Amino acid sequence: MILLDGKYQSAILRDILSKEIQKVYPKRPCLLSIMVGESSEALSYIKNKEKSCAEVGIHSQHISLSADCTESSLLETISEANLNPEINGIILQMPLPKNINQDRIVSSIDPNKDVDGLHPLNLGKLLCGNPLFAPATPLAVIHLLESYGIPLSGKKAVIIGRSNIVGKPLSLLLLQHNCTVTIAHSKTSYLPNETLLADILLVAIGQAKLIDQGFIKPGAVVVDIGINFIQGKLVGDVDFNSVAPLCSYISPVPGGVGSLTTTMLLQNTWKAFKLQQCP
Ligand code: NAD
């Protein structure tokens, strides 16, 4: 069994990225994060992103709006950021308060600055096999598989989870790499019927250690995307100790996909910067 080491792959990518960004100095790409309402968890998430940006030479800005801000004031903030040539990428801390229409807000971001890849135009481009910005977590999964030379073409990939941010875009990227893709979800009648056929099993459920050896075809590649906390300890959706002995490759939690996700966002921001410099 070989460990898919996202931390190591992330360090390699960040090194390459910071060298590329140094070449355009004193210009620097800029990522703006917008948060509505205060939450210590979201703040620490944003602080981590800011730290990662600084590490590779990306400038970061942050706008915090009060929890009771109106949809129109958020739209106005985004419109200003869209027009500001100093800002290359815009991300929104989700979820937004219930009084705000999330679809309308996401659609108001300039697709060329939508580095989270959630604008309908970017999702449409992904669907057509011609992505501009794809969401960071699915990009991280593909990078992890490719960096270990794992063949994708012709393989049967089973994804558990159908969210717009992970499962669905990941299915499209895998399809683009010629996998035969199945998406399983909470209404799938009997999960092992699907997962036991998987050459590559990708798990994005959000339930700690749900997937044990009973779901795994021997020799499969297993990618654990889940992030869960048990008594303050970070664990994935896969019961690592029971599954690992059966796998050819497995990604750990922590140290797997999560370690690469922010790096993919940094790469998207660099891509946005380059597109905006030379459209
Ligand atoms: P989500 O809640 O939007 O979607 C969860 C999906 O799991 C749903 O499609 C649901 O149908 C499916 N599901 C739930 N229970 C199931 C069950 N018993 N059997 C089969 N399917 C089931 O979550 P999400 O945003 O897609 O995130 C999924 C997990 O991935 C979470 O743990 C999240 O924290 C993690 N995540 C990790 C990263 C990363 O960078 N590593 C990024 C985003 C999300």
PDB file of C-alpha atoms and ligand atoms in Angstrom:
ATOM      1  CA  MET A   1       0.000   0.000   0.000  1.00  0.00           C
ATOM      2  CA  ILE A   2       1.310   3.428  -0.967  1.00  0.00           C
ATOM      3  CA  LEU A   3       0.285   6.584   0.866  1.00  0.00           C
ATOM      4  CA  LEU A   4      -0.931   9.476  -1.323  1.00  0.00           C
ATOM      5  CA  ASP A   5       0.996  12.232   0.425  1.00  0.00           C
ATOM      6  CA  GLY A   6      -0.852  15.484  -0.233  1.00  0.00           C
ATOM      7  CA  LYS A   7       1.379  17.472   2.090  1.00  0.00           C
ATOM      8  CA  TYR A   8       4.476  16.545   0.117  1.00  0.00           C
ATOM      9  CA  GLN A   9       2.811  17.207  -3.263  1.00  0.00           C
ATOM     10  CA  SER A  10       1.533  20.527  -1.965  1.00  0.00           C
ATOM     11  CA  ALA A  11       5.036  21.617  -0.905  1.00  0.00           C
ATOM     12  CA  ILE A  12       6.352  20.829  -4.412  1.00  0.00           C
ATOM     13  CA  LEU A  13       3.565  22.822  -6.088  1.00  0.00           C
ATOM     14  CA  ARG A  14       3.943  25.799  -3.741  1.00  0.00           C
ATOM     15  CA  ASP A  15       7.648  25.927  -4.432  1.00  0.00           C
ATOM     16  CA  ILE A  16       7.029  26.013  -8.207  1.00  0.00           C
ATOM     17  CA  LEU A  17       4.251  28.575  -7.795  1.00  0.00           C
ATOM     18  CA  SER A  18       6.271  30.962  -5.622  1.00  0.00           C
ATOM     19  CA  LYS A  19       9.140  30.878  -8.156  1.00  0.00           C
ATOM     20  CA  GLU A  20       6.709  31.729 -10.983  1.00  0.00           C
ATOM     21  CA  ILE A  21       5.134  34.538  -8.977  1.00  0.00           C
ATOM     22  CA  GLN A  22       8.570  35.964  -8.094  1.00  0.00           C
ATOM     23  CA  LYS A  23       9.195  36.477 -11.809  1.00  0.00           C
ATOM     24  CA  VAL A  24       6.438  39.121 -12.074  1.00  0.00           C
ATOM     25  CA  TYR A  25       7.615  41.024  -8.970  1.00  0.00           C
ATOM     26  CA  PRO A  26       6.841  43.822  -7.997  1.00  0.00           C
ATOM     27  CA  LYS A  27       3.411  42.855  -9.357  1.00  0.00           C
ATOM     28  CA  ARG A  28       1.585  40.334  -7.228  1.00  0.00           C
ATOM     29  CA  PRO A  29      -1.676  38.405  -7.664  1.00  0.00           C
ATOM     30  CA  CYS A  30      -4.336  39.344  -5.115  1.00  0.00           C
ATOM     31  CA  LEU A  31      -7.027  37.132  -3.581  1.00  0.00           C
ATOM     32  CA  LEU A  32     -10.013  38.740  -1.847  1.00  0.00           C
ATOM     33  CA  SER A  33     -12.045  36.735   0.667  1.00  0.00           C
ATOM     34  CA  ILE A  34     -15.471  37.982   1.694  1.00  0.00           C
ATOM     35  CA  MET A  35     -17.118  36.774   4.874  1.00  0.00           C
ATOM     36  CA  VAL A  36     -20.612  37.545   6.151  1.00  0.00           C
ATOM     37  CA  GLY A  37     -20.975  37.272   9.926  1.00  0.00           C
ATOM     38  CA  GLU A  38     -18.380  36.269  12.478  1.00  0.00           C
ATOM     39  CA  SER A  39     -17.392  32.705  13.268  1.00  0.00           C
ATOM     40  CA  SER A  40     -14.131  31.715  14.889  1.00  0.00           C
ATOM     41  CA  GLU A  41     -13.950  28.615  12.680  1.00  0.00           C
ATOM     42  CA  ALA A  42     -14.357  30.645   9.460  1.00  0.00           C
ATOM     43  CA  LEU A  43     -11.862  33.231  10.688  1.00  0.00           C
ATOM     44  CA  SER A  44      -9.198  30.631  11.379  1.00  0.00           C
ATOM     45  CA  TYR A  45      -9.904  29.113   7.935  1.00  0.00           C
ATOM     46  CA  ILE A  46      -9.365  32.531   6.336  1.00  0.00           C
ATOM     47  CA  LYS A  47      -6.216  33.165   8.406  1.00  0.00           C
ATOM     48  CA  ASN A  48      -4.810  29.849   7.122  1.00  0.00           C
ATOM     49  CA  LYS A  49      -5.565  30.856   3.536  1.00  0.00           C
ATOM     50  CA  GLU A  50      -3.884  34.236   4.095  1.00  0.00           C
ATOM     51  CA  LYS A  51      -0.820  32.460   5.477  1.00  0.00           C
ATOM     52  CA  SER A  52      -0.722  30.165   2.435  1.00  0.00           C
ATOM     53  CA  CYS A  53      -1.072  33.165   0.088  1.00  0.00           C
ATOM     54  CA  ALA A  54       1.841  34.929   1.793  1.00  0.00           C
ATOM     55  CA  GLU A  55       3.970  31.787   1.520  1.00  0.00           C
ATOM     56  CA  VAL A  56       3.833  31.878  -2.304  1.00  0.00           C
ATOM     57  CA  GLY A  57       3.792  35.681  -2.735  1.00  0.00           C
ATOM     58  CA  ILE A  58       0.056  36.196  -3.295  1.00  0.00           C
ATOM     59  CA  HIS A  59      -1.358  39.315  -1.669  1.00  0.00           C
ATOM     60  CA  SER A  60      -4.575  38.699   0.284  1.00  0.00           C
ATOM     61  CA  GLN A  61      -7.387  41.031   1.246  1.00  0.00           C
ATOM     62  CA  HIS A  62     -10.322  40.330   3.486  1.00  0.00           C
ATOM     63  CA  ILE A  63     -13.724  41.993   3.821  1.00  0.00           C
ATOM     64  CA  SER A  64     -15.925  41.125   6.778  1.00  0.00           C
ATOM     65  CA  LEU A  65     -19.582  42.141   6.559  1.00  0.00           C
ATOM     66  CA  SER A  66     -21.903  42.017   9.555  1.00  0.00           C
ATOM     67  CA  ALA A  67     -24.203  38.995   9.927  1.00  0.00           C
ATOM     68  CA  ASP A  68     -27.272  41.175   9.318  1.00  0.00           C
ATOM     69  CA  CYS A  69     -25.984  42.762   6.089  1.00  0.00           C
ATOM     70  CA  THR A  70     -28.453  42.848   3.210  1.00  0.00           C
ATOM     71  CA  GLU A  71     -28.146  40.948  -0.035  1.00  0.00           C
ATOM     72  CA  SER A  72     -27.805  44.239  -1.924  1.00  0.00           C
ATOM     73  CA  SER A  73     -24.857  45.398   0.211  1.00  0.00           C
ATOM     74  CA  LEU A  74     -23.106  42.088  -0.443  1.00  0.00           C
ATOM     75  CA  LEU A  75     -23.849  42.439  -4.167  1.00  0.00           C
ATOM     76  CA  GLU A  76     -22.388  45.949  -4.067  1.00  0.00           C
ATOM     77  CA  THR A  77     -19.208  44.702  -2.347  1.00  0.00           C
ATOM     78  CA  ILE A  78     -18.791  42.016  -5.028  1.00  0.00           C
ATOM     79  CA  SER A  79     -19.477  44.493  -7.830  1.00  0.00           C
ATOM     80  CA  GLU A  80     -16.699  46.786  -6.515  1.00  0.00           C
ATOM     81  CA  ALA A  81     -14.295  43.841  -6.302  1.00  0.00           C
ATOM     82  CA  ASN A  82     -15.233  42.778  -9.842  1.00  0.00           C
ATOM     83  CA  LEU A  83     -14.290  46.240 -11.114  1.00  0.00           C
ATOM     84  CA  ASN A  84     -11.123  46.594  -9.037  1.00  0.00           C
ATOM     85  CA  PRO A  85      -8.131  45.735 -11.264  1.00  0.00           C
ATOM     86  CA  GLU A  86      -5.994  45.112  -8.157  1.00  0.00           C
ATOM     87  CA  ILE A  87      -8.132  42.079  -7.223  1.00  0.00           C
ATOM     88  CA  ASN A  88      -7.620  38.952  -9.302  1.00  0.00           C
ATOM     89  CA  GLY A  89      -9.600  36.330  -7.385  1.00  0.00           C
ATOM     90  CA  ILE A  90     -12.706  36.503  -5.195  1.00  0.00           C
ATOM     91  CA  ILE A  91     -13.844  33.837  -2.744  1.00  0.00           C
ATOM     92  CA  LEU A  92     -16.897  33.822  -0.505  1.00  0.00           C
ATOM     93  CA  GLN A  93     -16.916  32.133   2.855  1.00  0.00           C
ATOM     94  CA  MET A  94     -19.883  29.708   2.806  1.00  0.00           C
ATOM     95  CA  PRO A  95     -22.524  29.195   3.992  1.00  0.00           C
ATOM     96  CA  LEU A  96     -24.139  32.609   3.661  1.00  0.00           C
ATOM     97  CA  PRO A  97     -26.913  33.699   6.052  1.00  0.00           C
ATOM     98  CA  LYS A  98     -30.375  32.373   5.141  1.00  0.00           C
ATOM     99  CA  ASN A  99     -31.735  35.795   4.111  1.00  0.00           C
ATOM    100  CA  ILE A 100     -29.202  35.922   1.271  1.00  0.00           C
ATOM    101  CA  ASN A 101     -29.765  34.060  -1.995  1.00  0.00           C
ATOM    102  CA  GLN A 102     -26.547  32.105  -2.450  1.00  0.00           C
ATOM    103  CA  ASP A 103     -27.101  31.387  -6.166  1.00  0.00           C
ATOM    104  CA  ARG A 104     -27.657  35.065  -6.949  1.00  0.00           C
ATOM    105  CA  ILE A 105     -24.515  36.041  -5.025  1.00  0.00           C
ATOM    106  CA  VAL A 106     -22.269  33.412  -6.624  1.00  0.00           C
ATOM    107  CA  SER A 107     -23.590  34.371 -10.066  1.00  0.00           C
ATOM    108  CA  SER A 108     -22.650  38.014  -9.433  1.00  0.00           C
ATOM    109  CA  ILE A 109     -18.919  37.236  -9.204  1.00  0.00           C
ATOM    110  CA  ASP A 110     -16.969  37.990 -12.389  1.00  0.00           C
ATOM    111  CA  PRO A 111     -16.402  34.473 -13.847  1.00  0.00           C
ATOM    112  CA  ASN A 112     -12.789  35.497 -14.607  1.00  0.00           C
ATOM    113  CA  LYS A 113     -12.251  36.150 -10.873  1.00  0.00           C
ATOM    114  CA  ASP A 114     -14.273  33.135  -9.657  1.00  0.00           C
ATOM    115  CA  VAL A 115     -11.283  31.148  -8.364  1.00  0.00           C
ATOM    116  CA  ASP A 116     -13.571  28.827  -6.371  1.00  0.00           C
ATOM    117  CA  GLY A 117     -15.061  27.739  -9.713  1.00  0.00           C
ATOM    118  CA  LEU A 118     -18.657  27.948  -8.500  1.00  0.00           C
ATOM    119  CA  HIS A 119     -20.100  30.472 -10.979  1.00  0.00           C
ATOM    120  CA  PRO A 120     -22.633  28.741 -13.297  1.00  0.00           C
ATOM    121  CA  LEU A 121     -20.518  29.746 -16.298  1.00  0.00           C
ATOM    122  CA  ASN A 122     -17.460  28.024 -14.840  1.00  0.00           C
ATOM    123  CA  LEU A 123     -19.498  24.957 -13.895  1.00  0.00           C
ATOM    124  CA  GLY A 124     -20.874  24.960 -17.457  1.00  0.00           C
ATOM    125  CA  LYS A 125     -17.381  25.134 -18.957  1.00  0.00           C
ATOM    126  CA  LEU A 126     -16.397  22.219 -16.734  1.00  0.00           C
ATOM    127  CA  LEU A 127     -19.443  20.285 -17.959  1.00  0.00           C
ATOM    128  CA  CYS A 128     -18.380  20.946 -21.560  1.00  0.00           C
ATOM    129  CA  GLY A 129     -14.906  19.561 -20.829  1.00  0.00           C
ATOM    130  CA  ASN A 130     -13.243  22.951 -21.157  1.00  0.00           C
ATOM    131  CA  PRO A 131     -12.813  24.232 -17.583  1.00  0.00           C
ATOM    132  CA  LEU A 132     -11.532  27.726 -16.816  1.00  0.00           C
ATOM    133  CA  PHE A 133     -11.675  27.486 -13.019  1.00  0.00           C
ATOM    134  CA  ALA A 134     -12.681  24.180 -11.425  1.00  0.00           C
ATOM    135  CA  PRO A 135     -13.323  23.933  -7.663  1.00  0.00           C
ATOM    136  CA  ALA A 136     -10.160  23.396  -5.618  1.00  0.00           C
ATOM    137  CA  THR A 137     -10.974  20.096  -3.890  1.00  0.00           C
ATOM    138  CA  PRO A 138     -11.694  18.113  -7.082  1.00  0.00           C
ATOM    139  CA  LEU A 139      -8.548  19.651  -8.626  1.00  0.00           C
ATOM    140  CA  ALA A 140      -6.596  18.505  -5.566  1.00  0.00           C
ATOM    141  CA  VAL A 141      -7.886  14.944  -5.989  1.00  0.00           C
ATOM    142  CA  ILE A 142      -6.910  14.808  -9.665  1.00  0.00           C
ATOM    143  CA  HIS A 143      -3.481  16.291  -8.952  1.00  0.00           C
ATOM    144  CA  LEU A 144      -2.871  13.759  -6.186  1.00  0.00           C
ATOM    145  CA  LEU A 145      -3.774  10.824  -8.455  1.00  0.00           C
ATOM    146  CA  GLU A 146      -1.712  12.157 -11.356  1.00  0.00           C
ATOM    147  CA  SER A 147       1.328  12.964  -9.246  1.00  0.00           C
ATOM    148  CA  TYR A 148       1.561   9.279  -8.289  1.00  0.00           C
ATOM    149  CA  GLY A 149       1.169   8.209 -11.924  1.00  0.00           C
ATOM    150  CA  ILE A 150      -2.081   6.367 -11.191  1.00  0.00           C
ATOM    151  CA  PRO A 151      -3.714   5.472 -14.519  1.00  0.00           C
ATOM    152  CA  LEU A 152      -7.204   6.928 -14.869  1.00  0.00           C
ATOM    153  CA  SER A 153      -8.205   6.143 -18.454  1.00  0.00           C
ATOM    154  CA  GLY A 154     -10.657   3.239 -18.625  1.00  0.00           C
ATOM    155  CA  LYS A 155     -10.788   2.835 -14.828  1.00  0.00           C
ATOM    156  CA  LYS A 156     -14.032   2.575 -12.922  1.00  0.00           C
ATOM    157  CA  ALA A 157     -14.263   5.486 -10.483  1.00  0.00           C
ATOM    158  CA  VAL A 158     -16.962   5.541  -7.821  1.00  0.00           C
ATOM    159  CA  ILE A 159     -17.559   8.806  -5.974  1.00  0.00           C
ATOM    160  CA  ILE A 160     -19.627   8.816  -2.806  1.00  0.00           C
ATOM    161  CA  GLY A 161     -21.174  12.283  -2.419  1.00  0.00           C
ATOM    162  CA  ARG A 162     -22.910  14.522  -4.960  1.00  0.00           C
ATOM    163  CA  SER A 163     -22.338  18.054  -3.666  1.00  0.00           C
ATOM    164  CA  ASN A 164     -21.824  20.936  -6.106  1.00  0.00           C
ATOM    165  CA  ILE A 165     -18.443  21.691  -4.582  1.00  0.00           C
ATOM    166  CA  VAL A 166     -16.943  18.183  -4.462  1.00  0.00           C
ATOM    167  CA  GLY A 167     -18.830  15.175  -5.871  1.00  0.00           C
ATOM    168  CA  LYS A 168     -20.348  16.627  -9.059  1.00  0.00           C
ATOM    169  CA  PRO A 169     -17.303  18.601 -10.307  1.00  0.00           C
ATOM    170  CA  LEU A 170     -15.028  15.690  -9.405  1.00  0.00           C
ATOM    171  CA  SER A 171     -17.177  13.374 -11.537  1.00  0.00           C
ATOM    172  CA  LEU A 172     -16.716  15.723 -14.522  1.00  0.00           C
ATOM    173  CA  LEU A 173     -12.934  15.954 -14.094  1.00  0.00           C
ATOM    174  CA  LEU A 174     -12.676  12.158 -13.851  1.00  0.00           C
ATOM    175  CA  LEU A 175     -14.841  11.819 -16.946  1.00  0.00           C
ATOM    176  CA  GLN A 176     -12.487  14.194 -18.738  1.00  0.00           C
ATOM    177  CA  HIS A 177      -9.688  11.777 -17.767  1.00  0.00           C
ATOM    178  CA  ASN A 178     -11.644   8.923 -19.388  1.00  0.00           C
ATOM    179  CA  CYS A 179     -12.796   7.205 -16.210  1.00  0.00           C
ATOM    180  CA  THR A 180     -16.136   5.413 -16.139  1.00  0.00           C
ATOM    181  CA  VAL A 181     -17.814   7.311 -13.332  1.00  0.00           C
ATOM    182  CA  THR A 182     -20.549   6.378 -10.869  1.00  0.00           C
ATOM    183  CA  ILE A 183     -21.849   8.850  -8.293  1.00  0.00           C
ATOM    184  CA  ALA A 184     -23.317   7.255  -5.167  1.00  0.00           C
ATOM    185  CA  HIS A 185     -25.106   9.270  -2.470  1.00  0.00           C
ATOM    186  CA  SER A 186     -27.353   9.095   0.562  1.00  0.00           C
ATOM    187  CA  LYS A 187     -30.226   7.559  -1.450  1.00  0.00           C
ATOM    188  CA  THR A 188     -28.104   4.889  -3.149  1.00  0.00           C
ATOM    189  CA  SER A 189     -29.868   1.665  -2.213  1.00  0.00           C
ATOM    190  CA  TYR A 190     -26.868  -0.464  -1.177  1.00  0.00           C
ATOM    191  CA  LEU A 191     -23.473   1.267  -1.304  1.00  0.00           C
ATOM    192  CA  PRO A 192     -21.211  -1.820  -1.442  1.00  0.00           C
ATOM    193  CA  ASN A 193     -22.941  -2.868  -4.700  1.00  0.00           C
ATOM    194  CA  GLU A 194     -21.277   0.187  -6.232  1.00  0.00           C
ATOM    195  CA  THR A 195     -18.082   0.587  -4.217  1.00  0.00           C
ATOM    196  CA  LEU A 196     -16.962  -3.058  -4.519  1.00  0.00           C
ATOM    197  CA  LEU A 197     -16.630  -2.489  -8.283  1.00  0.00           C
ATOM    198  CA  ALA A 198     -14.448   0.618  -7.910  1.00  0.00           C
ATOM    199  CA  ASP A 199     -10.879   0.676  -9.183  1.00  0.00           C
ATOM    200  CA  ILE A 200     -10.777   4.159  -7.678  1.00  0.00           C
ATOM    201  CA  LEU A 201     -13.050   4.998  -4.746  1.00  0.00           C
ATOM    202  CA  LEU A 202     -13.430   8.662  -3.825  1.00  0.00           C
ATOM    203  CA  VAL A 203     -15.264   9.420  -0.604  1.00  0.00           C
ATOM    204  CA  ALA A 204     -16.842  12.812   0.198  1.00  0.00           C
ATOM    205  CA  ILE A 205     -19.636  12.169   2.670  1.00  0.00           C
ATOM    206  CA  GLY A 206     -18.838  13.932   5.922  1.00  0.00           C
ATOM    207  CA  GLN A 207     -19.346  10.953   8.252  1.00  0.00           C
ATOM    208  CA  ALA A 208     -16.366   9.810  10.262  1.00  0.00           C
ATOM    209  CA  LYS A 209     -14.904   6.420   9.318  1.00  0.00           C
ATOM    210  CA  LEU A 210     -18.109   5.255   7.587  1.00  0.00           C
ATOM    211  CA  ILE A 211     -16.220   3.377   4.872  1.00  0.00           C
ATOM    212  CA  ASP A 212     -14.527   0.226   6.159  1.00  0.00           C
ATOM    213  CA  GLN A 213     -13.025  -2.855   4.481  1.00  0.00           C
ATOM    214  CA  GLY A 214     -16.487  -4.171   3.527  1.00  0.00           C
ATOM    215  CA  PHE A 215     -16.731  -1.457   0.838  1.00  0.00           C
ATOM    216  CA  ILE A 216     -13.350  -2.002  -0.829  1.00  0.00           C
ATOM    217  CA  LYS A 217     -12.336  -4.034  -3.869  1.00  0.00           C
ATOM    218  CA  PRO A 218      -8.857  -5.470  -3.127  1.00  0.00           C
ATOM    219  CA  GLY A 219      -6.166  -3.418  -4.870  1.00  0.00           C
ATOM    220  CA  ALA A 220      -8.379  -0.322  -5.194  1.00  0.00           C
ATOM    221  CA  VAL A 221      -7.127   3.249  -4.970  1.00  0.00           C
ATOM    222  CA  VAL A 222      -8.964   5.024  -2.131  1.00  0.00           C
ATOM    223  CA  VAL A 223      -9.151   8.815  -1.858  1.00  0.00           C
ATOM    224  CA  ASP A 224     -10.614  10.122   1.385  1.00  0.00           C
ATOM    225  CA  ILE A 225     -11.959  13.655   1.021  1.00  0.00           C
ATOM    226  CA  GLY A 226     -13.906  13.744   4.294  1.00  0.00           C
ATOM    227  CA  ILE A 227     -13.114  16.119   7.123  1.00  0.00           C
ATOM    228  CA  ASN A 228     -14.580  15.175  10.501  1.00  0.00           C
ATOM    229  CA  PHE A 229     -13.593  15.783  14.087  1.00  0.00           C
ATOM    230  CA  ILE A 230     -13.833  13.150  16.782  1.00  0.00           C
ATOM    231  CA  GLN A 231     -13.009  14.616  20.202  1.00  0.00           C
ATOM    232  CA  GLY A 232     -10.988  17.339  18.515  1.00  0.00           C
ATOM    233  CA  LYS A 233      -9.074  14.870  16.333  1.00  0.00           C
ATOM    234  CA  LEU A 234      -9.277  15.222  12.543  1.00  0.00           C
ATOM    235  CA  VAL A 235     -10.403  12.031  10.789  1.00  0.00           C
ATOM    236  CA  GLY A 236     -11.688  11.191   7.318  1.00  0.00           C
ATOM    237  CA  ASP A 237     -14.745   9.320   6.047  1.00  0.00           C
ATOM    238  CA  VAL A 238     -12.635   6.187   5.582  1.00  0.00           C
ATOM    239  CA  ASP A 239     -11.681   3.897   8.447  1.00  0.00           C
ATOM    240  CA  PHE A 240      -7.998   4.077   7.519  1.00  0.00           C
ATOM    241  CA  ASN A 241      -6.726   1.177   9.650  1.00  0.00           C
ATOM    242  CA  SER A 242      -9.281  -1.294   8.305  1.00  0.00           C
ATOM    243  CA  VAL A 243      -9.127  -0.142   4.658  1.00  0.00           C
ATOM    244  CA  ALA A 244      -5.405   0.561   4.113  1.00  0.00           C
ATOM    245  CA  PRO A 245      -4.215  -3.089   4.056  1.00  0.00           C
ATOM    246  CA  LEU A 246      -6.573  -3.787   1.117  1.00  0.00           C
ATOM    247  CA  CYS A 247      -5.586  -0.819  -1.051  1.00  0.00           C
ATOM    248  CA  SER A 248      -2.927  -0.200  -3.667  1.00  0.00           C
ATOM    249  CA  TYR A 249      -2.958   3.517  -2.766  1.00  0.00           C
ATOM    250  CA  ILE A 250      -4.781   5.460  -0.068  1.00  0.00           C
ATOM    251  CA  SER A 251      -4.872   9.124   0.935  1.00  0.00           C
ATOM    252  CA  PRO A 252      -4.641   9.799   4.676  1.00  0.00           C
ATOM    253  CA  VAL A 253      -6.594  12.362   6.696  1.00  0.00           C
ATOM    254  CA  PRO A 254      -4.896  14.610   7.655  1.00  0.00           C
ATOM    255  CA  GLY A 255      -2.108  14.914   5.083  1.00  0.00           C
ATOM    256  CA  GLY A 256      -4.023  13.920   1.941  1.00  0.00           C
ATOM    257  CA  VAL A 257      -6.492  15.878  -0.191  1.00  0.00           C
ATOM    258  CA  GLY A 258      -7.033  18.624   2.399  1.00  0.00           C
ATOM    259  CA  SER A 259      -3.339  19.551   2.309  1.00  0.00           C
ATOM    260  CA  LEU A 260      -3.555  20.204  -1.424  1.00  0.00           C
ATOM    261  CA  THR A 261      -6.899  21.998  -1.603  1.00  0.00           C
ATOM    262  CA  THR A 262      -5.668  25.470  -0.627  1.00  0.00           C
ATOM    263  CA  THR A 263      -2.720  25.053  -2.990  1.00  0.00           C
ATOM    264  CA  MET A 264      -5.188  24.535  -5.857  1.00  0.00           C
ATOM    265  CA  LEU A 265      -6.936  27.770  -4.862  1.00  0.00           C
ATOM    266  CA  LEU A 266      -3.553  29.542  -4.993  1.00  0.00           C
ATOM    267  CA  GLN A 267      -2.963  28.066  -8.448  1.00  0.00           C
ATOM    268  CA  ASN A 268      -6.379  29.280  -9.604  1.00  0.00           C
ATOM    269  CA  THR A 269      -5.553  32.773  -8.301  1.00  0.00           C
ATOM    270  CA  TRP A 270      -2.265  32.771 -10.224  1.00  0.00           C
ATOM    271  CA  LYS A 271      -4.125  31.598 -13.331  1.00  0.00           C
ATOM    272  CA  ALA A 272      -6.681  34.418 -12.884  1.00  0.00           C
ATOM    273  CA  PHE A 273      -3.854  36.956 -12.510  1.00  0.00           C
ATOM    274  CA  LYS A 274      -2.176  35.780 -15.722  1.00  0.00           C
ATOM    275  CA  LEU A 275      -5.483  35.821 -17.637  1.00  0.00           C
ATOM    276  CA  GLN A 276      -6.215  39.343 -16.480  1.00  0.00           C
ATOM    277  CA  GLN A 277      -2.699  40.564 -17.368  1.00  0.00           C
ATOM    278  CA  CYS A 278      -2.792  39.030 -20.862  1.00  0.00           C
ATOM    279  CA  PRO A 279      -6.448  38.345 -21.709  1.00  0.00           C
TER     280      PRO A 279
HETATM  281  P1  NAD B   1     -22.237  17.728   1.571  1.00  0.00           P
HETATM  282  O1  NAD B   1     -22.832  17.573   2.938  1.00  0.00           O
HETATM  283  O2  NAD B   1     -22.645  18.855   0.714  1.00  0.00           O
HETATM  284  O3  NAD B   1     -22.475  16.386   0.764  1.00  0.00           O
HETATM  285  C1  NAD B   1     -22.346  15.132   1.352  1.00  0.00           C
HETATM  286  C2  NAD B   1     -22.737  14.090   0.362  1.00  0.00           C
HETATM  287  O4  NAD B   1     -22.648  12.823   0.982  1.00  0.00           O
HETATM  288  C3  NAD B   1     -24.183  14.246  -0.139  1.00  0.00           C
HETATM  289  O5  NAD B   1     -24.173  14.239  -1.547  1.00  0.00           O
HETATM  290  C4  NAD B   1     -24.912  13.018   0.402  1.00  0.00           C
HETATM  291  O6  NAD B   1     -25.831  12.492  -0.533  1.00  0.00           O
HETATM  292  C5  NAD B   1     -23.790  12.037   0.656  1.00  0.00           C
HETATM  293  N1  NAD B   1     -24.071  11.178   1.803  1.00  0.00           N
HETATM  294  C6  NAD B   1     -24.393  11.545   3.055  1.00  0.00           C
HETATM  295  N2  NAD B   1     -24.565  10.457   3.836  1.00  0.00           N
HETATM  296  C7  NAD B   1     -24.350   9.379   3.052  1.00  0.00           C
HETATM  297  C8  NAD B   1     -24.366   7.997   3.272  1.00  0.00           C
HETATM  298  N3  NAD B   1     -24.656   7.463   4.465  1.00  0.00           N
HETATM  299  N4  NAD B   1     -24.099   7.188   2.236  1.00  0.00           N
HETATM  300  C9  NAD B   1     -23.817   7.685   1.009  1.00  0.00           C
HETATM  301  N5  NAD B   1     -23.764   9.002   0.746  1.00  0.00           N
HETATM  302  C10 NAD B   1     -24.029   9.836   1.759  1.00  0.00           C
HETATM  303  O7  NAD B   1     -20.668  17.717   1.832  1.00  0.00           O
HETATM  304  P2  NAD B   1     -19.427  18.181   0.910  1.00  0.00           P
HETATM  305  O8  NAD B   1     -19.295  19.642   0.960  1.00  0.00           O
HETATM  306  O9  NAD B   1     -19.454  17.497  -0.403  1.00  0.00           O
HETATM  307  O10 NAD B   1     -18.248  17.555   1.775  1.00  0.00           O
HETATM  308  C11 NAD B   1     -18.153  16.169   1.986  1.00  0.00           C
HETATM  309  C12 NAD B   1     -17.004  15.918   2.936  1.00  0.00           C
HETATM  310  O11 NAD B   1     -15.822  16.396   2.327  1.00  0.00           O
HETATM  311  C13 NAD B   1     -17.134  16.655   4.266  1.00  0.00           C
HETATM  312  O12 NAD B   1     -16.521  15.879   5.274  1.00  0.00           O
HETATM  313  C14 NAD B   1     -16.349  17.923   4.037  1.00  0.00           C
HETATM  314  O13 NAD B   1     -15.849  18.475   5.252  1.00  0.00           O
HETATM  315  C15 NAD B   1     -15.225  17.375   3.183  1.00  0.00           C
HETATM  316  N6  NAD B   1     -14.584  18.370   2.350  1.00  0.00           N
HETATM  317  C16 NAD B   1     -13.252  18.294   2.280  1.00  0.00           C
HETATM  318  C17 NAD B   1     -12.543  19.179   1.507  1.00  0.00           C
HETATM  319  C18 NAD B   1     -11.057  19.039   1.421  1.00  0.00           C
HETATM  320  O14 NAD B   1     -10.391  19.927   0.935  1.00  0.00           O
HETATM  321  N7  NAD B   1     -10.500  17.907   1.839  1.00  0.00           N
HETATM  322  C19 NAD B   1     -13.222  20.190   0.818  1.00  0.00           C
HETATM  323  C20 NAD B   1     -14.619  20.227   0.865  1.00  0.00           C
HETATM  324  C21 NAD B   1     -15.293  19.289   1.647  1.00  0.00           C
END
